[in-house]
XYZ file of C-alpha atoms in Angstrom:
441
model
C -12.932 29.427 -0.943
C -13.901 33.143 -1.200
C -17.335 34.059 -2.567
C -17.441 34.978 -6.216
C -17.271 38.797 -6.408
C -19.937 40.831 -8.241
C -18.868 43.746 -10.405
C -19.025 47.025 -8.608
C -17.038 48.590 -5.816
C -17.438 46.559 -2.655
C -15.258 46.194 0.325
C -13.765 42.759 0.972
C -16.180 40.511 2.766
C -19.240 42.899 2.298
C -22.303 41.641 0.398
C -22.652 42.839 -3.186
C -25.548 45.269 -4.092
C -27.969 44.614 -6.930
C -28.286 47.275 -9.675
C -31.837 48.177 -8.456
C -30.703 48.735 -4.893
C -27.713 50.780 -6.003
C -30.005 53.083 -8.069
C -32.381 53.728 -5.170
C -29.487 54.518 -2.883
C -28.130 57.031 -5.358
C -31.507 58.815 -5.739
C -31.915 59.049 -1.956
C -28.493 60.618 -1.636
C -29.425 63.276 -4.236
C -32.728 64.156 -2.498
C -31.017 64.318 0.884
C -28.405 66.665 -0.529
C -30.995 69.040 -2.018
C -33.044 69.174 1.189
C -29.927 69.782 3.255
C -29.001 72.645 0.962
C -32.484 74.202 1.315
C -32.302 73.909 5.110
C -28.919 75.572 5.174
C -30.148 78.428 2.989
C -33.261 78.820 5.183
C -31.087 79.058 8.272
C -28.958 81.711 6.660
C -31.972 83.784 5.582
C -33.577 83.359 8.988
C -30.524 84.613 10.736
C -30.297 87.626 8.469
C -33.995 88.596 8.690
C -34.275 87.811 12.359
C -31.447 90.025 13.200
C -33.006 92.925 11.233
C -36.784 92.834 11.609
C -38.349 89.536 12.735
C -36.847 88.075 15.886
C -39.478 85.268 16.073
C -38.538 84.010 12.572
C -35.488 82.117 13.826
C -37.339 79.530 15.942
C -40.072 79.119 13.312
C -37.579 78.419 10.559
C -35.621 76.064 12.824
C -38.724 74.015 13.641
C -39.614 73.863 9.930
C -36.117 72.633 9.079
C -36.203 69.965 11.805
C -39.592 68.680 10.594
C -38.309 68.547 7.025
C -35.279 66.522 8.128
C -37.462 64.028 10.077
C -39.779 63.581 7.095
C -36.815 62.959 4.822
C -35.429 60.332 7.239
C -38.789 58.538 7.362
C -38.957 58.454 3.564
C -35.428 56.995 3.393
C -36.298 54.236 5.880
C -39.416 53.277 3.919
C -37.477 53.162 0.653
C -34.776 50.926 2.117
C -37.404 48.506 3.494
C -38.971 48.205 0.048
C -35.595 47.484 -1.493
C -34.868 44.748 1.080
C -38.057 42.978 0.017
C -36.645 42.526 -3.483
C -34.886 39.137 -3.881
C -31.233 39.827 -4.415
C -28.986 36.976 -5.545
C -26.103 36.652 -3.128
C -22.901 34.893 -4.034
C -22.668 31.653 -2.025
C -19.301 30.052 -1.369
C -18.974 26.926 -3.513
C -17.950 23.838 -1.567
C -15.006 22.273 -3.379
C -14.268 18.676 -2.402
C -10.874 18.367 -0.800
C -8.478 16.365 -2.955
C -6.006 14.298 -0.979
C -3.230 12.052 -2.226
C -3.550 8.412 -1.196
C -0.931 7.773 1.451
C 0.663 4.359 1.638
C -0.735 2.328 4.550
C 1.359 1.886 7.641
C 3.375 -1.190 8.614
C 1.033 -4.011 9.756
C 1.127 -5.223 13.353
C 2.744 -8.611 12.689
C 5.601 -7.030 10.793
C 6.065 -4.451 13.565
C 6.666 -7.323 15.989
C 9.393 -8.625 13.673
C 10.982 -5.154 13.545
C 10.889 -4.903 17.337
C 12.758 -8.200 17.601
C 15.427 -7.364 15.012
C 16.184 -3.677 15.648
C 16.746 -1.414 18.662
C 13.499 -0.745 20.507
C 13.613 2.927 19.569
C 13.150 2.063 15.877
C 9.966 0.162 16.681
C 8.818 3.174 18.743
C 9.563 5.489 15.807
C 7.498 3.339 13.434
C 4.531 3.325 15.810
C 4.743 6.936 17.045
C 5.165 8.511 13.603
C 3.135 5.936 11.651
C 5.980 5.135 9.284
C 5.373 3.164 6.117
C 7.758 0.385 5.129
C 9.043 2.657 2.343
C 9.867 5.376 4.888
C 11.609 2.906 7.193
C 13.661 1.762 4.212
C 14.868 5.365 3.791
C 15.519 5.948 7.495
C 17.740 2.927 8.239
C 20.706 4.009 6.044
C 20.594 7.472 7.665
C 20.964 5.930 11.121
C 24.187 4.302 9.940
C 25.466 7.384 8.119
C 24.207 10.787 9.299
C 25.577 12.477 6.175
C 22.623 10.977 4.281
C 20.088 13.079 6.176
C 19.802 15.395 3.184
C 18.425 12.522 1.126
C 15.236 12.386 3.203
C 12.074 14.115 2.052
C 11.002 17.187 4.089
C 7.974 15.292 5.397
C 10.031 12.340 6.594
C 12.703 14.610 8.074
C 9.993 16.430 10.045
C 8.751 13.106 11.412
C 12.232 12.330 12.711
C 12.473 15.786 14.280
C 9.099 15.405 15.988
C 10.114 12.021 17.354
C 13.550 13.207 18.457
C 16.241 12.961 15.798
C 19.205 13.475 18.128
C 18.024 10.745 20.489
C 17.378 8.398 17.580
C 20.861 8.901 16.144
C 22.476 8.533 19.540
C 20.642 5.285 20.340
C 21.473 3.684 16.985
C 24.996 5.019 16.415
C 26.848 1.922 17.614
C 24.096 -0.661 17.190
C 23.883 -3.367 14.551
C 21.110 -2.629 12.064
C 20.492 -5.614 9.753
C 19.379 -4.921 6.162
C 15.622 -4.548 5.921
C 15.466 -6.927 2.936
C 17.054 -9.637 5.049
C 14.658 -9.100 7.960
C 11.544 -9.143 5.783
C 12.729 -12.137 3.747
C 13.151 -14.260 6.882
C 9.645 -13.541 8.183
C 7.277 -12.441 5.415
C 6.621 -15.385 3.107
C 5.274 -13.386 0.152
C 8.191 -10.964 0.436
C 10.495 -13.976 0.156
C 8.630 -15.262 -2.913
C 8.833 -11.865 -4.603
C 12.615 -11.780 -4.108
C 12.940 -15.414 -5.186
C 11.133 -14.573 -8.429
C 13.151 -11.398 -9.070
C 16.480 -13.187 -8.569
C 15.660 -15.908 -11.105
C 17.219 -15.999 -14.587
C 15.067 -13.949 -16.974
C 15.394 -16.258 -19.977
C 14.070 -19.467 -18.390
C 10.420 -18.373 -17.907
C 10.416 -16.847 -21.400
C 11.565 -20.151 -22.883
C 8.694 -21.938 -21.136
C 6.161 -19.281 -22.193
C 5.201 -18.296 -18.642
C 5.435 -15.117 -16.570
C 8.266 -15.215 -13.988
C 5.844 -15.190 -11.036
C 4.070 -18.228 -12.488
C 7.123 -20.196 -13.580
C 9.217 -19.851 -10.420
C 6.304 -20.918 -8.202
C 5.431 -23.912 -10.397
C 6.448 -27.521 -9.633
C 10.173 -27.971 -10.294
C 10.956 -29.000 -13.856
C 7.275 -28.295 -14.632
C 6.784 -31.924 -13.666
C 3.226 -33.017 -12.921
C 4.338 -35.161 -9.977
C 7.011 -32.874 -8.551
C 7.163 -30.317 -5.729
C 7.819 -26.590 -5.422
C 11.454 -25.552 -4.980
C 10.822 -23.610 -1.761
C 8.978 -26.287 0.235
C 10.371 -28.731 2.816
C 12.309 -30.897 0.369
C 13.817 -27.934 -1.467
C 14.942 -26.355 1.803
C 16.543 -29.587 3.063
C 18.236 -30.082 -0.292
C 19.799 -26.617 -0.624
C 20.998 -26.763 2.979
C 22.792 -30.043 2.242
C 24.933 -28.984 -0.729
C 27.475 -26.328 -1.668
C 27.831 -24.109 -4.716
C 30.150 -26.520 -6.545
C 27.745 -29.436 -6.095
C 24.809 -27.288 -7.173
C 26.596 -26.302 -10.394
C 27.606 -29.908 -11.060
C 24.074 -31.267 -10.610
C 22.522 -28.430 -12.630
C 24.863 -29.262 -15.501
C 24.002 -32.973 -15.206
C 20.291 -32.129 -15.350
C 20.769 -30.140 -18.559
C 22.558 -33.148 -20.076
C 19.889 -35.569 -18.812
C 22.697 -37.678 -17.395
C 23.022 -38.317 -13.670
C 25.192 -41.402 -14.069
C 28.478 -39.564 -13.533
C 27.191 -37.721 -10.435
C 25.598 -40.657 -8.590
C 28.164 -40.431 -5.811
C 27.417 -36.736 -5.322
C 23.674 -37.409 -5.166
C 24.216 -40.203 -2.635
C 26.379 -37.963 -0.473
C 23.703 -35.255 -0.511
C 21.027 -37.824 0.358
C 22.963 -38.836 3.479
C 23.250 -35.209 4.547
C 19.534 -34.702 4.012
C 18.840 -37.735 6.230
C 20.906 -36.215 9.048
C 19.220 -32.860 8.630
C 15.813 -34.534 8.858
C 16.826 -35.939 12.232
C 17.457 -32.374 13.420
C 13.876 -31.453 12.508
C 12.259 -34.734 13.549
C 9.833 -32.828 15.773
C 8.569 -30.902 12.737
C 8.581 -33.588 10.031
C 5.842 -36.183 10.027
C 6.490 -39.830 9.060
C 4.727 -39.082 5.757
C 7.150 -36.201 5.133
C 10.155 -38.463 5.702
C 8.764 -41.148 3.389
C 8.050 -38.594 0.667
C 11.566 -37.132 0.793
C 13.138 -40.596 0.637
C 10.913 -41.450 -2.302
C 12.266 -38.447 -4.239
C 15.844 -39.674 -3.804
C 15.105 -43.346 -4.398
C 13.440 -42.678 -7.750
C 15.811 -39.946 -8.923
C 13.080 -37.280 -8.746
C 15.679 -35.007 -7.201
C 16.614 -34.432 -10.856
C 13.580 -32.166 -11.294
C 14.909 -29.653 -8.779
C 17.989 -29.023 -10.915
C 15.969 -29.040 -14.154
C 14.087 -25.957 -13.016
C 16.910 -23.595 -14.006
C 17.477 -21.816 -10.699
C 20.690 -19.904 -10.057
C 22.885 -19.796 -6.968
C 21.379 -16.491 -5.797
C 17.965 -18.134 -5.526
C 19.497 -21.078 -3.677
C 21.210 -18.761 -1.183
C 17.952 -16.923 -0.596
C 16.149 -20.187 0.127
C 18.916 -21.219 2.514
C 18.482 -17.967 4.461
C 14.871 -18.550 5.533
C 13.837 -20.680 8.532
C 12.702 -24.254 7.956
C 9.320 -23.350 9.451
C 8.642 -21.009 6.524
C 9.388 -23.827 4.069
C 6.932 -25.993 6.030
C 4.301 -23.274 5.633
C 4.807 -23.313 1.867
C 4.441 -27.098 1.823
C 1.075 -26.895 3.596
C -0.354 -25.345 0.437
C 1.791 -27.235 -2.080
C -1.013 -29.624 -3.029
C -3.878 -27.331 -2.096
C -5.269 -26.837 -5.614
C -7.397 -29.187 -7.690
C -4.195 -30.136 -9.527
C -1.437 -31.013 -7.088
C 1.525 -28.676 -6.614
C -0.058 -25.787 -8.548
C -1.475 -23.730 -5.658
C 1.368 -21.227 -5.475
C 1.217 -20.587 -9.216
C -2.412 -19.550 -8.839
C -1.877 -17.596 -5.631
C 0.963 -15.540 -7.093
C -1.146 -14.850 -10.165
C -3.520 -13.069 -7.777
C -1.237 -11.291 -5.351
C 1.948 -10.494 -7.291
C 0.808 -6.982 -8.394
C 0.166 -6.142 -4.713
C 3.752 -6.850 -3.585
C 5.605 -4.035 -5.382
C 6.389 -1.186 -2.958
C 6.683 1.325 -5.806
C 3.236 0.500 -7.207
C -0.025 2.308 -6.319
C -1.492 -1.192 -5.871
C 0.963 -2.058 -3.091
C -0.784 -3.633 -0.110
C 1.507 -4.050 2.932
C -1.182 -5.951 4.811
C -0.730 -8.765 2.286
C 2.901 -8.241 1.263
C 4.187 -8.179 4.860
C 2.048 -10.905 6.404
C 4.371 -13.205 8.365
C 4.418 -16.968 8.064
C 3.895 -17.207 11.851
C 0.630 -15.258 11.563
C -0.505 -17.435 8.679
C 0.290 -20.687 10.496
C -1.460 -19.602 13.709
C -4.584 -18.505 11.884
C -4.709 -21.732 9.895
C -4.402 -23.799 13.089
C -7.067 -21.793 14.907
C -9.688 -22.094 12.164
C -12.691 -24.213 13.202
C -13.153 -27.437 11.279
C -16.477 -26.395 9.762
C -14.810 -23.335 8.202
C -12.418 -25.570 6.248
C -14.998 -27.958 4.834
C -15.867 -27.847 1.125
C -13.103 -25.347 0.427
C -9.509 -25.844 -0.674
C -6.557 -24.717 1.407
C -5.680 -22.339 -1.392
C -9.045 -20.594 -1.106
C -8.601 -20.451 2.664
C -5.242 -18.759 2.129
C -6.791 -16.232 -0.259
C -9.484 -15.506 2.337
C -6.856 -14.931 5.025
C -4.860 -12.638 2.745
C -8.017 -10.649 1.976
C -8.703 -10.361 5.705
C -5.264 -8.813 6.281
C -5.484 -6.411 3.343
C -5.013 -2.748 4.266
C -6.338 -1.619 0.874
C -9.662 -3.484 0.763
C -8.401 -6.104 -1.685
C -10.717 -9.082 -2.019
C -8.883 -11.946 -3.689
C -11.713 -14.496 -3.943
C -13.778 -12.754 -6.613
C -14.485 -12.822 -10.346
C -10.997 -11.509 -11.096
C -9.550 -14.421 -9.131
C -11.559 -16.903 -11.203
C -10.386 -15.193 -14.395
C -6.751 -15.408 -13.269
C -7.137 -19.098 -12.463
C -8.693 -19.809 -15.839
C -6.115 -17.720 -17.695
C -3.125 -19.302 -15.946
C -4.387 -22.878 -16.033
C -5.161 -22.653 -19.745
C -1.546 -21.717 -20.522
C 0.613 -23.759 -18.164
C 1.891 -27.107 -19.317
C 3.071 -29.732 -16.870
C 5.015 -32.729 -18.093
C 5.698 -36.349 -17.388
C 9.239 -37.639 -17.798
C 10.304 -40.960 -19.306
C 12.902 -43.270 -17.765
C 15.698 -41.400 -19.558
C 14.667 -38.047 -18.089
C 13.036 -36.712 -21.262
C 9.821 -34.732 -21.146
C 6.605 -36.240 -22.421
C 4.383 -33.336 -23.412
C 0.927 -33.089 -21.921
C -2.057 -30.973 -22.878
C -2.612 -27.719 -21.056
C -4.712 -28.189 -17.917
C -8.249 -26.866 -17.951
């Protein structure tokens, strides 16, 4: 920033003169002019007289003029020194703090590994070399399929591609399969999946139950106090053992509270679930198998279809690996009230998952289920004592935050209290009718 200019004629970059110093300078210039004039006149007279009658007058007058000039110079120097001793305020450049826009954090390391496995290697290199955000990668991928969309990129992002090597990038990706980014992130990033699962849900169902979508869709199915979340092990096995027609039929039966006319369909699905469990026998524990059989034997499969999900949500759940569903189940009963952990967790993190929001935190939103599982398994036993799995998960999410979000704090306790005071879980009678319960405290 340039110094503030002082009134008066000054050249750019020169220090400004005070009024006192300017006055002294002016007076000195006047005196010097008068003396110079006298010396010039003396020289003229000396020349005239010397030529006529007094030849020695010329050197005398010259010496007198030289002495006068030296005396005048000495006086000027003394005057200037006195002026310098006077404190003169000088304009000092004002330091203005630099204002910078907050740039979205880059793609976290675990997600970069997923990208490297799903896309050509050059795309992973681009993300690392040019520090792309997930939003920027979302803009770049369509351009690599259709070069005519280059004009849609921002100048900053276009420059990044040029610096990396746009021609090489286009050439390497021209005939390669580039899967949709939503699909890639859904299959690996468990909170990204939950966000999409919530967004795909019917809008009227949570409103009817008096809950926010992120709370309702992560609650136990049917809001049943003894049920399970839709996206855990049982839900995954169930949706991968039925088709759209059967889903519609069972959803309709649940609305009517009448499963009598679909018993054969339920039995057929149960047999398919049994076969699917054999496929994942190395993952499912004996307790898991017993729990899933219990759900079918006591018609608790009804609750899944009472939850009001649509086919889009079912398809999304079918698209993720079984291991992700197992990760969800690890925390299903992690709260003080069973099967409510994900309701509380999403009450904390949901605002951080929106890419268009200033609160977006990719370190949390793009954490992979593999990372979560490995970190849970590697935690020492003493670190897990006297703390719920849900709190452990919130600690791990805070650790991976790229925006300094701390989830286990007073705000977290407020969210828990606020959510738990409004949710209502129900028991069901033998006819499948809800028996209302008081809100949990």
